[in-house]
Amino acid sequence: MTGSSEPAPPGRNRRVVLYGNPVLRQPAAPVRELDARIRQFLADLKTTMLEQDGLGLAGNQLGEPVAAFAFDPRTTGLDEPPTCMINPRVVATEGELEREEGCLSLPGIYEVIPRPELVRIAGIDETGRPVEREATGLLARAFMHETDHLAGRLFIDYLSELRRSLLARRLVEFEEREVKATTE
Ligand code: ZN
């Protein structure tokens, strides 16, 4: 993949789509080239994540099935600016931890689900170079959550039928809000 030495464009704070939008169930398409459109999209992902207090944000949450996600290494104490992982794939996992998790596409819902304790992902960084990153704790959880998004999976998919049925009413509300937002 070809990179670019041009400075990144300023990102825009965009609307995050809610549960019910079909794009959240659509597997994301791999990025083939870091052209101006994709670079703008990556900038938007980072800005939207930061402005809306997310730990991570996947491409399809901005309404486009683009295989990239933003994450903020500072959430686990790393002194690195927010960045994007492009065409990510999980190459190794270890252990398991149960923790509460939430999602900007299901605002206000927090549920305890198991995730690996340690995760290694491979992908492409914003300059077009292949990278591998290892994470533990909250960042490992974010990596699993975001790579799931790019495969069309949501964290509530891991809940028992009983837990999901308790959320049913709120899920319908998200669907209704999303229909309203996309038809206005
Ligand atoms: Zn999410």
XYZ file of N, CA and C and ligand atoms in Angstrom:
553
model
N 0.850 -1.199 0.000
C 0.000 0.000 0.000
C 0.880 1.241 0.000
N 0.515 2.211 -0.797
C 1.304 3.437 -0.840
C 0.877 4.388 0.262
N 1.836 5.036 0.876
C 1.538 5.992 1.932
C 1.511 7.398 1.382
N 1.600 8.360 2.273
C 1.623 9.747 1.860
C 2.406 10.543 2.880
N 3.185 11.481 2.416
C 3.958 12.299 3.347
C 3.237 13.605 3.653
N 2.078 13.815 3.009
C 1.318 15.044 3.265
C 0.768 15.038 4.688
N 0.626 16.231 5.296
C 0.024 16.275 6.635
C -1.433 15.803 6.583
N -1.865 15.179 7.676
C -3.244 14.678 7.727
C -4.222 15.848 7.706
N -5.357 15.685 7.017
C -6.369 16.757 7.019
C -7.028 16.859 8.389
N -7.594 18.034 8.744
C -8.299 18.144 10.027
C -9.528 17.230 10.046
N -9.756 16.575 11.168
C -10.892 15.662 11.267
C -12.175 16.389 11.635
N -13.292 15.780 11.278
C -14.612 16.337 11.617
C -15.299 15.409 12.621
N -16.034 16.023 13.530
C -16.828 15.253 14.491
C -18.133 14.860 13.821
N -18.260 13.598 13.442
C -19.427 13.143 12.680
C -20.410 12.364 13.542
N -21.611 12.156 13.007
C -22.626 11.388 13.741
C -22.221 9.908 13.781
N -22.297 9.306 14.960
C -22.060 7.870 15.107
C -23.399 7.161 14.912
N -23.444 6.198 14.001
C -24.714 5.515 13.748
C -25.070 4.630 14.944
N -26.356 4.460 15.150
C -26.859 3.688 16.285
C -27.201 2.267 15.871
N -27.318 1.425 16.892
C -27.821 0.067 16.701
C -29.080 0.120 15.831
N -29.140 -0.783 14.855
C -30.287 -0.789 13.946
C -29.873 -0.377 12.551
N -28.798 0.419 12.446
C -28.305 0.767 11.123
C -27.635 -0.472 10.515
N -28.078 -0.896 9.314
C -27.554 -2.140 8.740
C -26.035 -2.138 8.533
N -25.420 -0.953 8.447
C -23.974 -0.905 8.204
C -23.194 -1.547 9.363
N -23.815 -1.567 10.563
C -23.137 -2.171 11.719
C -23.083 -3.699 11.631
N -23.892 -4.260 10.736
C -23.900 -5.721 10.554
C -23.174 -6.136 9.272
N -22.602 -5.155 8.613
C -21.965 -5.395 7.320
C -20.454 -5.547 7.531
N -19.854 -6.666 7.089
C -18.390 -6.770 7.206
C -17.718 -5.657 6.401
N -16.714 -5.022 6.993
C -16.060 -3.882 6.354
C -15.179 -4.335 5.191
N -15.052 -3.473 4.207
C -14.225 -3.775 3.033
C -12.791 -3.307 3.280
N -11.790 -4.144 2.914
C -10.393 -3.747 3.122
C -10.053 -2.453 2.394
N -9.185 -1.671 3.000
C -8.696 -0.441 2.370
C -7.587 -0.832 1.405
N -7.666 -0.364 0.170
C -6.679 -0.712 -0.859
C -5.628 0.375 -1.034
N -6.029 1.619 -0.791
C -5.104 2.721 -1.025
C -5.384 3.849 -0.049
N -4.320 4.452 0.467
C -4.497 5.566 1.400
C -4.634 6.872 0.619
N -5.726 6.981 -0.116
C -5.931 8.188 -0.912
C -6.539 9.306 -0.050
N -6.796 10.438 -0.667
C -7.275 11.612 0.084
C -8.590 11.319 0.801
N -9.459 10.542 0.160
C -10.758 10.242 0.760
C -10.579 9.406 2.040
N -9.719 8.399 1.962
C -9.478 7.544 3.133
C -8.765 8.335 4.232
N -7.829 9.189 3.863
C -7.114 9.971 4.869
C -8.052 10.922 5.617
N -9.008 11.479 4.885
C -10.020 12.313 5.537
C -10.872 11.458 6.475
N -11.210 10.267 6.017
C -12.039 9.362 6.813
C -11.327 8.985 8.121
N -10.028 8.690 8.047
C -9.260 8.326 9.240
C -9.191 9.503 10.215
N -9.019 10.710 9.674
C -9.000 11.912 10.524
C -10.354 12.087 11.212
N -11.433 11.847 10.469
C -12.787 11.947 11.036
C -12.994 10.914 12.143
N -12.477 9.699 11.925
C -12.613 8.635 12.934
C -11.980 9.069 14.253
N -10.760 9.610 14.180
C -10.046 10.017 15.396
C -10.750 11.173 16.087
N -11.131 12.188 15.307
C -11.796 13.357 15.903
C -13.115 12.960 16.555
N -13.901 12.139 15.859
C -15.202 11.729 16.399
C -15.012 10.917 17.682
N -14.043 10.017 17.680
C -13.757 9.217 18.885
C -13.427 10.129 20.067
N -12.547 11.103 19.837
C -12.111 11.983 20.928
C -13.246 12.882 21.401
N -13.960 13.494 20.447
C -15.032 14.433 20.797
C -16.173 13.735 21.539
N -16.395 12.450 21.221
C -17.534 11.747 21.826
C -17.077 10.770 22.915
N -15.831 10.959 23.372
C -15.306 10.214 24.520
C -15.313 8.699 24.338
N -14.951 8.242 23.134
C -14.829 6.797 22.918
C -13.406 6.343 23.188
N -13.249 5.049 23.471
C -11.912 4.468 23.614
C -11.430 3.957 22.264
N -12.386 3.800 21.364
C -12.093 3.326 20.025
C -13.303 3.610 19.159
N -13.114 3.591 17.845
C -14.251 3.814 16.949
C -13.954 3.106 15.632
N -14.914 2.305 15.182
C -14.724 1.529 13.956
C -15.360 2.242 12.767
N -14.801 1.999 11.589
C -15.254 2.661 10.367
C -16.757 2.609 10.156
N -17.344 1.418 10.309
C -18.787 1.345 10.015
C -19.641 2.153 11.000
N -19.056 2.536 12.147
C -19.832 3.390 13.062
C -20.022 4.804 12.505
N -19.237 5.172 11.492
C -19.466 6.452 10.811
C -20.333 6.248 9.565
N -20.890 5.052 9.427
C -21.829 4.809 8.339
C -21.202 4.291 7.061
N -19.883 3.996 7.093
C -19.206 3.483 5.896
C -18.444 2.214 6.262
N -18.642 1.132 5.502
C -17.984 -0.124 5.865
C -16.511 -0.136 5.459
N -15.712 0.706 6.107
C -14.277 0.825 5.829
C -13.517 0.077 6.927
N -12.620 -0.824 6.531
C -11.901 -1.662 7.502
C -10.775 -0.885 8.184
N -11.158 -0.019 9.100
C -10.178 0.736 9.888
C -10.850 1.129 11.196
N -10.023 1.237 12.257
C -10.577 1.775 13.497
C -9.581 2.722 14.142
N -10.112 3.647 14.908
C -9.286 4.574 15.679
C -9.199 4.067 17.107
N -8.085 4.333 17.753
C -7.963 4.020 19.174
C -7.043 5.035 19.831
N -7.165 5.117 21.166
C -6.392 6.103 21.909
C -5.478 5.381 22.896
N -4.189 5.259 22.564
C -3.267 4.523 23.457
C -3.189 5.143 24.843
N -3.558 6.413 24.978
C -3.472 7.090 26.282
C -4.431 6.496 27.300
N -5.466 5.764 26.807
C -6.418 5.149 27.743
C -5.741 4.082 28.589
N -4.602 3.558 28.118
C -3.874 2.605 28.973
C -2.538 3.190 29.409
N -2.471 4.512 29.441
C -1.301 5.167 30.008
C -0.120 5.304 29.066
N -0.276 4.909 27.798
C 0.814 5.062 26.842
C 0.866 6.510 26.356
N 2.068 7.049 26.235
C 2.224 8.441 25.822
C 2.314 8.524 24.300
N 1.175 8.211 23.639
C 1.130 8.204 22.172
C -0.169 8.865 21.739
N -0.154 9.621 20.656
C -1.398 10.249 20.203
C -2.374 9.211 19.644
N -3.659 9.549 19.584
C -4.653 8.663 18.976
C -4.235 8.320 17.549
N -4.540 7.128 17.140
C -4.114 6.699 15.816
C -5.114 5.702 15.241
N -4.891 5.276 14.005
C -5.796 4.330 13.361
C -5.055 3.061 12.974
N -5.766 1.973 13.011
C -5.276 0.694 12.505
C -6.138 0.364 11.288
N -5.476 0.057 10.185
C -6.177 -0.196 8.926
C -6.075 -1.688 8.590
N -7.159 -2.244 8.073
C -7.228 -3.678 7.740
C -6.726 -4.554 8.892
N -7.204 -4.307 10.106
C -6.667 -5.044 11.246
C -7.146 -6.491 11.283
N -6.297 -7.355 11.805
C -6.724 -8.725 12.088
C -6.055 -9.185 13.372
N -6.797 -9.966 14.125
C -6.276 -10.492 15.389
C -5.378 -11.672 15.066
N -4.103 -11.627 15.519
C -3.190 -12.737 15.222
C -2.928 -13.619 16.443
N -3.172 -13.107 17.644
C -2.988 -13.941 18.831
C -3.786 -13.376 20.002
N -4.273 -14.263 20.850
C -4.941 -13.836 22.084
C -4.499 -14.752 23.221
N -4.623 -14.248 24.435
C -4.224 -15.026 25.598
C -5.090 -14.638 26.788
N -5.474 -15.627 27.564
C -6.197 -15.372 28.802
C -7.616 -14.888 28.585
N -8.269 -14.535 29.677
C -9.642 -14.031 29.599
C -9.934 -13.173 30.818
N -10.647 -12.074 30.575
C -11.034 -11.165 31.650
C -12.484 -10.751 31.440
N -13.254 -10.718 32.513
C -14.625 -10.214 32.407
C -14.660 -8.792 32.927
N -15.113 -7.881 32.082
C -15.206 -6.469 32.459
C -16.432 -5.858 31.793
N -16.826 -4.715 32.322
C -17.942 -3.985 31.733
C -17.495 -3.318 30.432
N -18.389 -3.304 29.475
C -18.055 -2.746 28.167
C -19.236 -1.941 27.634
N -18.943 -0.902 26.874
C -19.994 -0.101 26.265
C -19.645 0.206 24.831
N -20.537 0.938 24.146
C -20.345 1.200 22.712
C -21.068 2.490 22.337
N -20.419 3.349 21.549
C -21.056 4.615 21.149
C -22.288 4.380 20.269
N -22.415 3.190 19.683
C -23.590 2.891 18.867
C -24.739 2.332 19.699
N -24.465 2.075 20.992
C -25.512 1.629 21.927
C -25.357 2.443 23.209
N -25.522 3.767 23.109
C -25.184 4.630 24.241
C -26.002 4.306 25.495
N -25.291 4.246 26.616
C -25.963 4.024 27.894
C -26.052 2.569 28.299
N -25.694 1.660 27.378
C -25.745 0.231 27.719
C -24.347 -0.247 28.091
N -24.213 -0.794 29.286
C -22.936 -1.345 29.746
C -23.187 -2.755 30.247
N -22.422 -3.695 29.726
C -22.607 -5.093 30.099
C -21.249 -5.739 30.316
N -21.218 -6.682 31.241
C -19.970 -7.413 31.513
C -19.846 -8.560 30.512
N -18.753 -8.553 29.758
C -18.513 -9.672 28.842
C -17.033 -10.076 28.902
N -16.747 -11.343 28.574
C -15.355 -11.791 28.598
C -14.605 -11.366 27.338
N -13.352 -11.007 27.529
C -12.459 -10.695 26.398
C -11.081 -11.242 26.738
N -10.235 -11.491 25.741
C -8.878 -11.924 26.036
C -8.133 -10.865 26.849
N -7.203 -11.343 27.680
C -6.418 -10.453 28.522
C -5.327 -9.769 27.699
N -4.810 -10.503 26.739
C -3.740 -9.997 25.880
C -4.119 -10.265 24.427
N -3.902 -9.268 23.588
C -4.274 -9.378 22.180
C -3.139 -8.864 21.310
N -2.861 -9.572 20.237
C -1.929 -9.025 19.253
C -2.674 -8.875 17.929
N -2.603 -7.666 17.355
C -3.249 -7.444 16.061
C -2.200 -7.004 15.047
N -2.479 -7.329 13.796
C -1.621 -6.907 12.691
C -2.473 -6.084 11.737
N -1.853 -5.147 11.065
C -2.582 -4.314 10.106
C -1.630 -3.341 9.460
N -2.195 -2.204 9.032
C -1.435 -1.167 8.342
C -1.596 0.113 9.159
N -0.520 0.861 9.336
C -0.672 2.125 10.072
C -1.032 3.264 9.108
N -1.150 4.459 9.653
C -1.637 5.578 8.829
C -0.660 6.020 7.754
N 0.596 5.556 7.868
C 1.567 5.919 6.825
C 1.659 4.825 5.757
N 0.857 3.762 5.934
C 0.856 2.700 4.933
C 1.781 1.543 5.249
N 2.418 1.574 6.409
C 3.358 0.505 6.771
C 2.650 -0.620 7.530
N 3.046 -1.862 7.260
C 2.506 -2.976 8.048
C 2.980 -2.871 9.500
N 2.066 -3.089 10.433
C 2.424 -3.006 11.861
C 1.768 -4.139 12.629
N 2.398 -4.464 13.757
C 1.782 -5.360 14.728
C 1.776 -4.639 16.058
N 0.690 -4.789 16.804
C 0.616 -4.157 18.120
C 0.085 -5.156 19.120
N 0.643 -5.103 20.321
C 0.185 -5.957 21.395
C -0.466 -5.074 22.444
N -1.517 -5.557 23.040
C -2.185 -4.764 24.062
C -2.716 -5.660 25.162
N -2.808 -5.079 26.363
C -3.431 -5.773 27.477
C -4.540 -4.876 28.030
N -5.312 -5.429 28.941
C -6.308 -4.637 29.661
C -7.318 -3.952 28.761
N -7.548 -2.676 29.069
C -8.577 -1.906 28.381
C -8.304 -1.774 26.881
N -7.051 -1.617 26.512
C -6.726 -1.468 25.094
C -6.939 -2.791 24.347
N -6.618 -3.919 24.994
C -6.876 -5.228 24.384
C -8.376 -5.395 24.143
N -9.157 -4.974 25.133
C -10.621 -5.022 25.019
C -11.089 -4.162 23.846
N -10.501 -2.958 23.732
C -10.872 -2.065 22.627
C -10.513 -2.706 21.278
N -9.347 -3.328 21.187
C -8.957 -3.967 19.921
C -9.960 -5.055 19.522
N -10.392 -5.869 20.497
C -11.359 -6.924 20.190
C -12.710 -6.329 19.810
N -13.125 -5.311 20.561
C -14.415 -4.656 20.312
C -14.454 -4.063 18.894
N -13.357 -3.372 18.516
C -13.337 -2.697 17.203
C -13.164 -3.684 16.045
N -12.326 -4.715 16.222
C -12.210 -5.697 15.127
C -13.530 -6.464 14.974
N -14.241 -6.666 16.062
C -15.584 -7.254 15.976
C -16.505 -6.375 15.134
N -16.497 -5.061 15.409
C -17.330 -4.138 14.620
C -17.076 -4.330 13.131
N -15.794 -4.431 12.768
C -15.437 -4.501 11.346
C -15.877 -5.826 10.715
N -16.210 -6.811 11.580
C -16.743 -8.079 11.083
C -18.275 -8.111 11.191
N -18.874 -6.985 11.598
C -20.326 -6.912 11.727
C -20.855 -7.435 13.055
N -19.950 -7.588 14.041
C -20.360 -8.092 15.354
C -20.436 -6.964 16.378
N -21.375 -7.098 17.324
C -21.533 -6.113 18.402
C -21.347 -6.799 19.751
N -20.970 -5.999 20.757
C -20.665 -6.633 22.042
C -21.876 -7.302 22.672
N -23.076 -6.826 22.336
C -24.268 -7.454 22.910
C -24.510 -8.857 22.336
N -23.818 -9.191 21.234
C -23.951 -10.540 20.671
C -23.428 -11.600 21.639
N -22.577 -11.182 22.596
C -21.995 -12.134 23.546
C -22.886 -12.372 24.765
N -23.969 -11.632 24.858
C -24.828 -11.759 26.042
C -25.730 -12.987 25.935
N -26.158 -13.448 27.094
C -27.122 -14.556 27.110
C -28.460 -14.049 26.559
N -29.282 -15.007 26.152
C -30.589 -14.643 25.621
C -31.398 -13.848 26.651
N -31.238 -14.234 27.908
C -31.964 -13.549 28.983
C -31.511 -12.093 29.083
N -30.192 -11.858 29.114
C -29.677 -10.486 29.210
C -30.164 -9.662 28.010
N -30.094 -10.281 26.834
C -30.517 -9.546 25.635
C -31.997 -9.213 25.675
N -32.794 -10.150 26.187
C -34.236 -9.888 26.226
C -34.543 -8.739 27.185
N -33.701 -8.582 28.213
C -33.902 -7.459 29.140
C -33.585 -6.117 28.477
N -32.786 -6.159 27.410
C -32.422 -4.928 26.702
C -33.346 -4.645 25.519
N -34.253 -5.580 25.230
C -35.020 -5.532 23.981
C -35.693 -4.182 23.737
N -36.311 -3.650 24.783
C -37.043 -2.386 24.640
C -36.094 -1.251 24.212
N -34.913 -1.210 24.846
C -33.969 -0.135 24.523
C -33.384 -0.314 23.117
N -33.240 -1.561 22.693
C -32.730 -1.804 21.338
C -33.726 -1.306 20.294
N -35.002 -1.525 20.566
C -36.033 -1.032 19.648
C -35.987 0.508 19.589
N -35.742 1.130 20.750
C -35.644 2.601 20.770
C -34.480 3.093 19.907
N -33.333 2.384 19.998
C -32.197 2.761 19.135
C -32.575 2.632 17.668
N -33.254 1.534 17.329
C -33.649 1.308 15.929
C -34.542 2.449 15.440
N -35.466 2.861 16.298
C -36.390 3.936 15.917
C -35.644 5.266 15.753
N -34.724 5.543 16.689
C -33.938 6.784 16.591
C -33.092 6.788 15.329
N -32.538 5.617 14.993
C -31.662 5.520 13.815
C -32.467 5.726 12.529
N -33.658 5.128 12.463
C -34.512 5.323 11.277
C -34.823 6.807 11.121
N -35.158 7.466 12.228
C -35.462 8.897 12.208
C -34.267 9.710 11.707
N -33.070 9.387 12.241
C -31.871 10.143 11.904
C -31.500 9.975 10.431
N -31.784 8.801 9.862
C -31.349 8.566 8.483
C -32.418 8.936 7.469
N -33.636 9.247 7.927
C -34.666 9.628 6.957
C -34.977 11.114 7.002
N -34.371 11.805 7.974
C -34.649 13.241 8.093
C -33.932 14.039 7.008
Zn -18.606 -0.146 19.617
